[in-house]
PDB file of C-alpha atoms in Angstrom:
ATOM      1  CA  UNK A  20       0.160  -0.024   0.102  1.00  0.00           C
ATOM      2  CA  UNK A  21       3.250   2.279   0.214  1.00  0.00           C
ATOM      3  CA  UNK A  22       3.403   2.464  -3.371  1.00  0.00           C
ATOM      4  CA  UNK A  23       2.035   5.860  -3.759  1.00  0.00           C
ATOM      5  CA  UNK A  24      -0.845   4.825  -5.800  1.00  0.00           C
ATOM      6  CA  UNK A  25      -4.230   6.061  -5.615  1.00  0.00           C
ATOM      7  CA  UNK A  26      -6.750   3.572  -6.740  1.00  0.00           C
ATOM      8  CA  UNK A  27      -9.186   5.352  -8.801  1.00  0.00           C
ATOM      9  CA  UNK A  28      -7.015   8.379  -9.138  1.00  0.00           C
ATOM     10  CA  UNK A  29      -8.162   9.019 -12.927  1.00  0.00           C
ATOM     11  CA  UNK A  30     -11.791   9.896 -11.252  1.00  0.00           C
ATOM     12  CA  UNK A  31     -10.498  11.890  -8.481  1.00  0.00           C
ATOM     13  CA  UNK A  32      -8.736  13.971 -10.996  1.00  0.00           C
ATOM     14  CA  UNK A  33     -11.868  15.149 -12.805  1.00  0.00           C
ATOM     15  CA  UNK A  34     -14.130  15.454  -9.334  1.00  0.00           C
ATOM     16  CA  UNK A  35     -11.563  17.364  -7.559  1.00  0.00           C
ATOM     17  CA  UNK A  36     -10.290  19.262 -10.582  1.00  0.00           C
ATOM     18  CA  UNK A  37      -6.605  19.369  -8.855  1.00  0.00           C
ATOM     19  CA  UNK A  38      -3.688  17.378 -10.696  1.00  0.00           C
ATOM     20  CA  UNK A  39      -3.020  14.754  -8.533  1.00  0.00           C
ATOM     21  CA  UNK A  40       0.622  13.388  -8.709  1.00  0.00           C
ATOM     22  CA  UNK A  41       0.227  10.129  -7.200  1.00  0.00           C
ATOM     23  CA  UNK A  42      -2.217   8.613  -9.833  1.00  0.00           C
ATOM     24  CA  UNK A  43       0.584   6.794 -11.484  1.00  0.00           C
ATOM     25  CA  UNK A  44       3.469   5.031  -9.667  1.00  0.00           C
ATOM     26  CA  UNK A  45       6.671   7.271  -9.669  1.00  0.00           C
ATOM     27  CA  UNK A  46       8.981   6.374 -12.650  1.00  0.00           C
ATOM     28  CA  UNK A  47      11.603   4.047 -11.520  1.00  0.00           C
ATOM     29  CA  UNK A  48      14.219   6.386 -13.749  1.00  0.00           C
ATOM     30  CA  UNK A  49      16.805   8.130 -11.952  1.00  0.00           C
ATOM     31  CA  UNK A  50      14.628  11.259 -11.844  1.00  0.00           C
ATOM     32  CA  UNK A  51      12.020  10.220  -9.489  1.00  0.00           C
ATOM     33  CA  UNK A  52      11.604  13.008  -6.649  1.00  0.00           C
ATOM     34  CA  UNK A  53      11.021  10.850  -3.744  1.00  0.00           C
ATOM     35  CA  UNK A  54      13.885   8.518  -2.685  1.00  0.00           C
ATOM     36  CA  UNK A  55      13.426   5.366  -0.437  1.00  0.00           C
ATOM     37  CA  UNK A  56      16.381   3.888   1.718  1.00  0.00           C
ATOM     38  CA  UNK A  57      15.913   0.591   3.212  1.00  0.00           C
ATOM     39  CA  UNK A  58      18.861   1.055   6.002  1.00  0.00           C
ATOM     40  CA  UNK A  59      19.551  -2.169   8.188  1.00  0.00           C
ATOM     41  CA  UNK A  60      16.075  -2.778   7.860  1.00  0.00           C
ATOM     42  CA  UNK A  61      14.246   0.379   8.498  1.00  0.00           C
ATOM     43  CA  UNK A  62      12.881   2.308   5.779  1.00  0.00           C
ATOM     44  CA  UNK A  63      13.494   5.893   5.531  1.00  0.00           C
ATOM     45  CA  UNK A  64      11.551   8.323   3.077  1.00  0.00           C
ATOM     46  CA  UNK A  65      13.448  11.348   1.814  1.00  0.00           C
ATOM     47  CA  UNK A  66      13.891  13.435  -1.288  1.00  0.00           C
ATOM     48  CA  UNK A  67      16.532  13.529  -3.865  1.00  0.00           C
ATOM     49  CA  UNK A  68      17.051  16.816  -3.119  1.00  0.00           C
ATOM     50  CA  UNK A  69      17.815  16.449   0.550  1.00  0.00           C
ATOM     51  CA  UNK A  70      20.085  13.604  -0.028  1.00  0.00           C
ATOM     52  CA  UNK A  71      22.063  15.740  -2.617  1.00  0.00           C
ATOM     53  CA  UNK A  72      22.390  18.673  -0.167  1.00  0.00           C
ATOM     54  CA  UNK A  73      25.651  17.516   0.705  1.00  0.00           C
ATOM     55  CA  UNK A  74      27.315  17.414  -3.156  1.00  0.00           C
ATOM     56  CA  UNK A  75      30.217  14.771  -1.814  1.00  0.00           C
ATOM     57  CA  UNK A  76      28.636  12.402   0.272  1.00  0.00           C
ATOM     58  CA  UNK A  77      27.673   8.932  -0.549  1.00  0.00           C
ATOM     59  CA  UNK A  78      23.793   9.509  -0.126  1.00  0.00           C
ATOM     60  CA  UNK A  79      24.144  12.272  -3.232  1.00  0.00           C
ATOM     61  CA  UNK A  80      25.827  10.238  -5.154  1.00  0.00           C
ATOM     62  CA  UNK A  81      23.853   6.958  -4.607  1.00  0.00           C
ATOM     63  CA  UNK A  82      20.601   8.383  -5.732  1.00  0.00           C
ATOM     64  CA  UNK A  83      22.324  10.131  -8.958  1.00  0.00           C
ATOM     65  CA  UNK A  84      22.902   6.574  -9.601  1.00  0.00           C
ATOM     66  CA  UNK A  85      26.115   7.190 -11.875  1.00  0.00           C
ATOM     67  CA  UNK A  86      28.783   5.179 -10.465  1.00  0.00           C
ATOM     68  CA  UNK A  87      26.988   3.119  -7.424  1.00  0.00           C
ATOM     69  CA  UNK A  88      25.356  -0.015  -8.436  1.00  0.00           C
ATOM     70  CA  UNK A  89      23.364  -0.307  -5.142  1.00  0.00           C
ATOM     71  CA  UNK A  90      21.320  -3.222  -4.483  1.00  0.00           C
ATOM     72  CA  UNK A  91      17.660  -2.231  -3.915  1.00  0.00           C
ATOM     73  CA  UNK A  92      15.014  -4.450  -1.986  1.00  0.00           C
ATOM     74  CA  UNK A  93      11.624  -5.641  -3.489  1.00  0.00           C
ATOM     75  CA  UNK A  94       9.883  -2.117  -2.950  1.00  0.00           C
ATOM     76  CA  UNK A  95      12.948  -0.302  -4.831  1.00  0.00           C
ATOM     77  CA  UNK A  96      14.654   1.019  -1.801  1.00  0.00           C
ATOM     78  CA  UNK A  97      18.486   1.299  -1.755  1.00  0.00           C
ATOM     79  CA  UNK A  98      19.753  -1.625   0.746  1.00  0.00           C
ATOM     80  CA  UNK A  99      22.127   0.259   2.837  1.00  0.00           C
ATOM     81  CA  UNK A 100      23.980  -1.932   5.544  1.00  0.00           C
ATOM     82  CA  UNK A 101      24.406   0.307   8.196  1.00  0.00           C
ATOM     83  CA  UNK A 102      22.657   0.983  11.599  1.00  0.00           C
ATOM     84  CA  UNK A 103      19.308   2.581  11.393  1.00  0.00           C
ATOM     85  CA  UNK A 104      19.519   4.210  14.963  1.00  0.00           C
ATOM     86  CA  UNK A 105      22.130   6.649  13.971  1.00  0.00           C
ATOM     87  CA  UNK A 106      20.541   7.394  10.588  1.00  0.00           C
ATOM     88  CA  UNK A 107      17.720   9.737  11.708  1.00  0.00           C
ATOM     89  CA  UNK A 108      19.961  12.538  12.829  1.00  0.00           C
ATOM     90  CA  UNK A 109      22.144  11.987   9.646  1.00  0.00           C
ATOM     91  CA  UNK A 110      19.013  12.414   7.349  1.00  0.00           C
ATOM     92  CA  UNK A 111      17.501  15.210   9.775  1.00  0.00           C
ATOM     93  CA  UNK A 112      21.100  17.519   9.396  1.00  0.00           C
ATOM     94  CA  UNK A 113      20.914  16.843   5.383  1.00  0.00           C
ATOM     95  CA  UNK A 114      17.246  18.307   5.937  1.00  0.00           C
ATOM     96  CA  UNK A 115      17.484  21.506   8.023  1.00  0.00           C
ATOM     97  CA  UNK A 116      21.381  21.616   8.735  1.00  0.00           C
ATOM     98  CA  UNK A 117      20.975  21.273  12.490  1.00  0.00           C
ATOM     99  CA  UNK A 118      22.337  18.418  14.904  1.00  0.00           C
ATOM    100  CA  UNK A 119      19.781  17.151  16.773  1.00  0.00           C
ATOM    101  CA  UNK A 120      20.025  14.048  19.166  1.00  0.00           C
ATOM    102  CA  UNK A 121      18.093  12.463  21.648  1.00  0.00           C
ATOM    103  CA  UNK A 122      19.844  12.591  25.110  1.00  0.00           C
ATOM    104  CA  UNK A 123      20.687   8.936  25.013  1.00  0.00           C
ATOM    105  CA  UNK A 124      22.007   8.674  21.668  1.00  0.00           C
ATOM    106  CA  UNK A 125      26.169   8.884  21.780  1.00  0.00           C
ATOM    107  CA  UNK A 126      27.416  11.187  19.252  1.00  0.00           C
ATOM    108  CA  UNK A 127      30.283   8.802  18.506  1.00  0.00           C
ATOM    109  CA  UNK A 128      27.791   6.499  16.918  1.00  0.00           C
ATOM    110  CA  UNK A 129      26.547   9.347  14.822  1.00  0.00           C
ATOM    111  CA  UNK A 130      30.088  10.164  13.506  1.00  0.00           C
ATOM    112  CA  UNK A 131      30.857   6.870  12.566  1.00  0.00           C
ATOM    113  CA  UNK A 132      27.877   7.175  10.405  1.00  0.00           C
ATOM    114  CA  UNK A 133      28.659  10.760   9.311  1.00  0.00           C
ATOM    115  CA  UNK A 134      32.216   9.507   8.244  1.00  0.00           C
ATOM    116  CA  UNK A 135      30.854   6.509   6.301  1.00  0.00           C
ATOM    117  CA  UNK A 136      28.189   8.609   4.248  1.00  0.00           C
ATOM    118  CA  UNK A 137      31.211  11.710   4.092  1.00  0.00           C
ATOM    119  CA  UNK A 138      29.162  14.156   5.302  1.00  0.00           C
ATOM    120  CA  UNK A 139      32.143  17.008   5.957  1.00  0.00           C
ATOM    121  CA  UNK A 140      30.084  19.616   7.619  1.00  0.00           C
ATOM    122  CA  UNK A 141      28.505  17.228   9.991  1.00  0.00           C
ATOM    123  CA  UNK A 142      31.734  15.731  10.752  1.00  0.00           C
ATOM    124  CA  UNK A 143      33.138  18.819  11.790  1.00  0.00           C
ATOM    125  CA  UNK A 144      30.048  19.772  13.845  1.00  0.00           C
ATOM    126  CA  UNK A 145      30.246  16.385  16.022  1.00  0.00           C
ATOM    127  CA  UNK A 146      34.007  16.745  16.521  1.00  0.00           C
ATOM    128  CA  UNK A 147      33.793  20.128  17.753  1.00  0.00           C
ATOM    129  CA  UNK A 148      30.973  18.987  20.008  1.00  0.00           C
ATOM    130  CA  UNK A 149      33.096  15.802  21.406  1.00  0.00           C
ATOM    131  CA  UNK A 150      36.027  18.235  21.986  1.00  0.00           C
ATOM    132  CA  UNK A 151      34.219  20.418  23.941  1.00  0.00           C
ATOM    133  CA  UNK A 152      32.793  17.563  26.058  1.00  0.00           C
ATOM    134  CA  UNK A 153      36.353  16.412  26.687  1.00  0.00           C
ATOM    135  CA  UNK A 154      37.436  19.479  28.295  1.00  0.00           C
ATOM    136  CA  UNK A 155      36.185  18.857  31.495  1.00  0.00           C
ATOM    137  CA  UNK A 156      36.766  15.256  31.645  1.00  0.00           C
ATOM    138  CA  UNK A 157      40.571  15.925  30.376  1.00  0.00           C
ATOM    139  CA  UNK A 158      41.433  17.362  33.402  1.00  0.00           C
ATOM    140  CA  UNK A 159      44.147  15.316  33.934  1.00  0.00           C
ATOM    141  CA  UNK A 160      44.990  13.815  37.599  1.00  0.00           C
ATOM    142  CA  UNK A 161      47.649  16.260  38.860  1.00  0.00           C
ATOM    143  CA  UNK A 162      51.220  15.368  37.744  1.00  0.00           C
ATOM    144  CA  UNK A 163      53.621  15.013  40.660  1.00  0.00           C
ATOM    145  CA  UNK A 164      57.034  16.612  40.628  1.00  0.00           C
ATOM    146  CA  UNK A 165      59.577  15.241  43.138  1.00  0.00           C
ATOM    147  CA  UNK A 166      62.656  16.911  44.362  1.00  0.00           C
ATOM    148  CA  UNK A 167      65.320  15.342  46.339  1.00  0.00           C
ATOM    149  CA  UNK A 168      67.278  17.596  48.667  1.00  0.00           C
ATOM    150  CA  UNK A 169      70.587  16.930  50.595  1.00  0.00           C
ATOM    151  CA  UNK A 170      70.819  18.323  54.175  1.00  0.00           C
ATOM    152  CA  UNK A 171      72.328  17.470  57.886  1.00  0.00           C
ATOM    153  CA  UNK A 172      70.525  16.661  60.366  1.00  0.00           C
ATOM    154  CA  UNK A 173      70.922  20.396  62.156  1.00  0.00           C
ATOM    155  CA  UNK A 174      69.223  21.836  58.872  1.00  0.00           C
ATOM    156  CA  UNK A 175      66.552  19.444  58.648  1.00  0.00           C
ATOM    157  CA  UNK A 176      63.747  21.311  60.913  1.00  0.00           C
ATOM    158  CA  UNK A 177      65.220  24.501  59.391  1.00  0.00           C
ATOM    159  CA  UNK A 178      64.500  23.069  55.950  1.00  0.00           C
ATOM    160  CA  UNK A 179      61.172  21.301  56.534  1.00  0.00           C
ATOM    161  CA  UNK A 180      59.513  24.367  58.319  1.00  0.00           C
ATOM    162  CA  UNK A 181      60.391  26.976  55.328  1.00  0.00           C
ATOM    163  CA  UNK A 182      59.304  24.636  52.730  1.00  0.00           C
ATOM    164  CA  UNK A 183      58.005  26.768  50.126  1.00  0.00           C
ATOM    165  CA  UNK A 184      53.885  26.611  49.071  1.00  0.00           C
ATOM    166  CA  UNK A 185      52.773  23.731  47.485  1.00  0.00           C
ATOM    167  CA  UNK A 186      55.726  21.562  48.296  1.00  0.00           C
ATOM    168  CA  UNK A 187      54.726  18.136  50.169  1.00  0.00           C
ATOM    169  CA  UNK A 188      57.262  16.117  52.510  1.00  0.00           C
ATOM    170  CA  UNK A 189      57.500  12.722  51.352  1.00  0.00           C
ATOM    171  CA  UNK A 190      60.067  10.601  52.768  1.00  0.00           C
ATOM    172  CA  UNK A 191      63.266  11.114  54.713  1.00  0.00           C
ATOM    173  CA  UNK A 192      66.342   8.986  53.693  1.00  0.00           C
ATOM    174  CA  UNK A 193      68.997   8.517  56.288  1.00  0.00           C
ATOM    175  CA  UNK A 194      72.343   8.146  54.282  1.00  0.00           C
ATOM    176  CA  UNK A 195      74.410   8.029  57.705  1.00  0.00           C
ATOM    177  CA  UNK A 196      77.569  10.428  58.551  1.00  0.00           C
ATOM    178  CA  UNK A 197      79.971  11.630  55.838  1.00  0.00           C
ATOM    179  CA  UNK A 198      82.138  13.759  57.393  1.00  0.00           C
ATOM    180  CA  UNK A 199      82.637  14.952  61.019  1.00  0.00           C
ATOM    181  CA  UNK A 200      83.756  18.136  62.729  1.00  0.00           C
ATOM    182  CA  UNK A 201      86.047  16.821  65.623  1.00  0.00           C
ATOM    183  CA  UNK A 202      84.517  14.146  66.882  1.00  0.00           C
ATOM    184  CA  UNK A 203      80.723  15.192  66.012  1.00  0.00           C
ATOM    185  CA  UNK A 204      79.080  13.064  63.702  1.00  0.00           C
ATOM    186  CA  UNK A 205      76.712  15.061  61.194  1.00  0.00           C
ATOM    187  CA  UNK A 206      74.067  12.624  59.927  1.00  0.00           C
ATOM    188  CA  UNK A 207      73.192  13.168  56.586  1.00  0.00           C
ATOM    189  CA  UNK A 208      69.732  12.677  55.255  1.00  0.00           C
ATOM    190  CA  UNK A 209      68.091  13.043  51.796  1.00  0.00           C
ATOM    191  CA  UNK A 210      64.720  14.568  52.021  1.00  0.00           C
ATOM    192  CA  UNK A 211      62.073  13.659  49.341  1.00  0.00           C
ATOM    193  CA  UNK A 212      59.469  16.621  48.351  1.00  0.00           C
ATOM    194  CA  UNK A 213      56.696  16.401  45.976  1.00  0.00           C
ATOM    195  CA  UNK A 214      54.353  18.909  44.247  1.00  0.00           C
ATOM    196  CA  UNK A 215      51.366  18.653  42.198  1.00  0.00           C
ATOM    197  CA  UNK A 216      50.861  20.583  38.809  1.00  0.00           C
ATOM    198  CA  UNK A 217      47.494  20.701  37.496  1.00  0.00           C
ATOM    199  CA  UNK A 218      46.758  20.643  33.733  1.00  0.00           C
ATOM    200  CA  UNK A 219      44.115  23.054  32.939  1.00  0.00           C
ATOM    201  CA  UNK A 220      42.236  22.987  29.641  1.00  0.00           C
ATOM    202  CA  UNK A 221      43.843  25.848  28.165  1.00  0.00           C
ATOM    203  CA  UNK A 222      47.198  23.979  28.714  1.00  0.00           C
ATOM    204  CA  UNK A 223      48.597  26.142  31.130  1.00  0.00           C
ATOM    205  CA  UNK A 224      49.456  24.336  34.231  1.00  0.00           C
ATOM    206  CA  UNK A 225      48.464  26.164  37.278  1.00  0.00           C
ATOM    207  CA  UNK A 226      49.921  24.880  40.336  1.00  0.00           C
ATOM    208  CA  UNK A 227      48.140  23.725  43.549  1.00  0.00           C
ATOM    209  CA  UNK A 228      48.761  26.055  46.259  1.00  0.00           C
ATOM    210  CA  UNK A 229      48.270  23.053  49.070  1.00  0.00           C
ATOM    211  CA  UNK A 230      50.467  24.145  52.044  1.00  0.00           C
ATOM    212  CA  UNK A 231      53.246  22.099  52.452  1.00  0.00           C
ATOM    213  CA  UNK A 232      52.211  19.195  54.751  1.00  0.00           C
ATOM    214  CA  UNK A 233      54.702  17.593  57.328  1.00  0.00           C
TER     215      UNK A 233
END
């Protein structure tokens, strides 16, 4: 019944006095205005004009039927072995130039299809959207910068107390006494300190201003 054929179209034409364009089935040639696409088992009905909005796309080449010999199903719809879920937004984009997605629909899925059908402007829109989304996420876990300071026992407390902003005390390693003054052994220590560096989306690293914890 979807053949767009109206039974008794002739009589109706006379009675209503309007030209009914559906009284004959659309020509099977390439110039038919309406195009049926069977995408993974779901049929979409659209116009040649819509599909050819994006001249370089696979869909435009398909309905111009030049080099693409595509299989058709029994209703004459072009068969395309792709996921129909993501085809709706693709077709709507060709209709009105906007990307409209249900909240549960993954942009990556639509991007995959946009790339398959070769729809340049849509690919750019989705990539921009994904990049914007990524920024909050790419708040990379802070990097730690470590420093090892060597000092003697008596300098230790002074060094820890004057540790500059943002440096945290990590570890103390006793490396024994290396030299002595008179008969006083000075124990040498290695003091390991660390600081967190945050990478902000702008690419500048903003340093964490944690007070040095001892």
